[in-house]
Amino acid sequence: MDKRQIIDTNFDTAKADMKTTDFIDNDIALYDDASKIQLPKEPRRTTFIFVGLCTAGTASYTIDTEEITVKKNDIVIISERRVTENYTASPDLECIGMFMSMNFYYETIRNVSDISAMLIFSRTNRVSPKSRLQSLLSFSVLC
């Protein structure tokens, strides 16, 4: 069994890893070019939320030991305190993404029912086609 140490990753760690990414204080990080982000070699436990959209290529990783594969038009949502590792990406991978701090989530987004529903949905649906997530958001607006 592999006994690698899990590294807790916060916004300061993310800033050091993603020098070309745009950060808004310690609350939001936005990127539009995944090729500029160095994939970690060790398991990471994040203290923030990640939302990403794959626009080309494929990527794979494990989240809490579950193997995940992402392809074009898949939306990825990783909530806080999840352990991710074993990252691989195809040479043609393109994606856009956002990291948001838990402070930002609690102060700003938590009371928006659509986003809260999406994060709850992500607990059991690690990767979803864009169309499926749009259906979920449309349904939650009607409720």
Short mmCIF file of C-alpha atoms in Angstrom, two decimals:
data_model
loop_
_atom_site.label_atom_id
_atom_site.label_comp_id
_atom_site.label_asym_id
_atom_site.label_seq_id
_atom_site.Cartn_x
_atom_site.Cartn_y
_atom_site.Cartn_z
CA MET A 1 0.00 0.00 0.00
CA ASP A 2 1.26 3.46 -0.91
CA LYS A 3 1.81 5.56 2.24
CA ARG A 4 2.37 9.02 0.77
CA GLN A 5 1.59 11.96 3.03
CA ILE A 6 -1.47 14.05 2.15
CA ILE A 7 -0.66 17.75 1.81
CA ASP A 8 -3.29 20.27 2.88
CA THR A 9 -3.64 22.89 0.17
CA ASN A 10 -4.99 26.36 0.91
CA PHE A 11 -5.05 29.54 -1.18
CA ASP A 12 -1.46 30.45 -0.26
CA THR A 13 -0.27 27.04 -1.48
CA ALA A 14 -2.37 27.38 -4.63
CA LYS A 15 -0.91 30.83 -5.33
CA ALA A 16 2.60 29.41 -5.10
CA ASP A 17 1.70 26.53 -7.45
CA MET A 18 -0.21 28.66 -9.97
CA LYS A 19 1.88 31.76 -10.58
CA THR A 20 0.13 32.62 -13.86
CA THR A 21 -3.38 32.42 -12.43
CA ASP A 22 -5.45 35.49 -11.56
CA PHE A 23 -6.34 35.73 -7.87
CA ILE A 24 -8.84 38.04 -6.21
CA ASP A 25 -7.55 38.44 -2.66
CA ASN A 26 -7.58 35.05 -0.96
CA ASP A 27 -11.11 34.31 -2.13
CA ILE A 28 -11.21 33.47 -5.84
CA ALA A 29 -8.74 32.16 -8.40
CA LEU A 30 -9.64 32.08 -12.09
CA TYR A 31 -7.73 30.41 -14.89
CA ASP A 32 -8.33 29.78 -18.57
CA ASP A 33 -5.24 27.77 -19.51
CA ALA A 34 -4.71 24.49 -17.69
CA SER A 35 -1.35 23.95 -19.41
CA LYS A 36 0.12 26.69 -17.19
CA ILE A 37 -0.85 24.85 -14.00
CA GLN A 38 1.64 22.32 -12.70
CA LEU A 39 -0.09 19.10 -11.67
CA PRO A 40 0.85 18.05 -8.13
CA LYS A 41 2.81 14.82 -7.69
CA GLU A 42 1.47 14.12 -4.22
CA PRO A 43 -2.04 13.69 -2.74
CA ARG A 44 -3.71 16.99 -1.87
CA ARG A 45 -6.57 17.88 0.46
CA THR A 46 -8.06 21.22 -0.49
CA THR A 47 -9.56 23.80 1.84
CA PHE A 48 -11.51 25.41 -1.00
CA ILE A 49 -14.04 24.54 -3.72
CA PHE A 50 -13.03 23.89 -7.32
CA VAL A 51 -15.36 24.24 -10.32
CA GLY A 52 -14.01 23.54 -13.80
CA LEU A 53 -15.18 22.98 -17.37
CA CYS A 54 -13.17 20.78 -19.74
CA THR A 55 -13.27 22.32 -23.24
CA ALA A 56 -10.91 19.87 -24.99
CA GLY A 57 -8.85 16.77 -24.30
CA THR A 58 -9.11 14.50 -21.27
CA ALA A 59 -7.85 14.34 -17.72
CA SER A 60 -8.00 11.76 -14.98
CA TYR A 61 -7.40 11.76 -11.23
CA THR A 62 -8.67 10.13 -8.09
CA ILE A 63 -10.85 11.86 -5.54
CA ASP A 64 -11.20 10.12 -2.18
CA THR A 65 -9.80 6.97 -3.91
CA GLU A 66 -12.47 7.03 -6.66
CA GLU A 67 -11.03 7.13 -10.19
CA ILE A 68 -12.42 9.99 -12.30
CA THR A 69 -12.05 10.69 -16.02
CA VAL A 70 -12.98 14.07 -17.47
CA LYS A 71 -13.60 14.75 -21.15
CA LYS A 72 -14.76 17.65 -23.32
CA ASN A 73 -17.91 19.40 -21.98
CA ASP A 74 -17.66 17.76 -18.55
CA ILE A 75 -18.04 19.97 -15.49
CA VAL A 76 -15.98 19.09 -12.43
CA ILE A 77 -16.92 20.18 -8.93
CA ILE A 78 -14.67 19.30 -6.03
CA SER A 79 -15.84 20.45 -2.63
CA GLU A 80 -13.53 21.17 0.29
CA ARG A 81 -11.70 18.51 2.30
CA ARG A 82 -11.57 16.03 -0.61
CA VAL A 83 -8.30 14.22 -1.27
CA THR A 84 -7.24 14.31 -4.92
CA GLU A 85 -4.23 12.59 -6.47
CA ASN A 86 -2.89 10.61 -9.46
CA TYR A 87 -3.40 13.49 -11.88
CA THR A 88 -2.87 12.93 -15.60
CA ALA A 89 -3.82 15.13 -18.54
CA SER A 90 -3.77 14.62 -22.29
CA PRO A 91 -1.46 16.97 -24.22
CA ASP A 92 -4.52 18.67 -25.77
CA LEU A 93 -6.28 19.35 -22.45
CA GLU A 94 -8.01 22.72 -22.32
CA CYS A 95 -10.18 23.86 -19.46
CA ILE A 96 -11.34 26.87 -17.53
CA GLY A 97 -11.76 26.86 -13.82
CA MET A 98 -12.36 28.67 -10.59
CA PHE A 99 -11.21 28.04 -7.05
CA MET A 100 -13.25 29.70 -4.31
CA SER A 101 -12.44 29.95 -0.64
CA MET A 102 -14.83 28.65 1.95
CA ASN A 103 -15.04 32.19 3.39
CA PHE A 104 -16.25 33.45 0.01
CA TYR A 105 -18.72 30.57 -0.23
CA TYR A 106 -20.15 31.16 3.26
CA GLU A 107 -20.34 34.95 2.86
CA THR A 108 -21.58 35.16 -0.71
CA ILE A 109 -22.78 31.98 -2.37
CA ARG A 110 -24.20 29.80 0.38
CA ASN A 111 -27.60 31.48 0.29
CA VAL A 112 -27.94 31.12 -3.48
CA SER A 113 -30.01 27.94 -3.75
CA ASP A 114 -28.83 27.06 -7.27
CA ILE A 115 -25.17 26.97 -6.27
CA SER A 116 -25.87 25.19 -2.99
CA ALA A 117 -27.85 22.54 -4.85
CA MET A 118 -25.01 22.14 -7.33
CA LEU A 119 -22.46 21.57 -4.54
CA ILE A 120 -24.71 19.01 -2.85
CA PHE A 121 -25.17 17.31 -6.24
CA SER A 122 -21.37 17.18 -6.64
CA ARG A 123 -20.97 14.99 -3.54
CA THR A 124 -22.36 12.00 -5.47
CA ASN A 125 -21.73 13.13 -9.05
CA ARG A 126 -18.01 13.90 -9.31
CA VAL A 127 -18.10 14.72 -13.03
CA SER A 128 -21.20 15.65 -15.03
CA PRO A 129 -21.83 16.57 -18.64
CA LYS A 130 -22.57 20.27 -19.00
CA SER A 131 -26.14 19.49 -20.19
CA ARG A 132 -26.93 17.48 -17.03
CA LEU A 133 -25.82 20.30 -14.76
CA GLN A 134 -27.86 22.81 -16.77
CA SER A 135 -30.91 20.58 -16.24
CA LEU A 136 -30.27 20.48 -12.49
CA LEU A 137 -29.97 24.27 -12.31
CA SER A 138 -33.13 24.73 -14.39
CA PHE A 139 -35.02 22.37 -12.07
CA SER A 140 -33.82 24.10 -8.90
CA VAL A 141 -34.98 27.48 -10.28
CA LEU A 142 -38.48 26.04 -10.70
CA CYS A 143 -38.64 24.72 -7.12
#
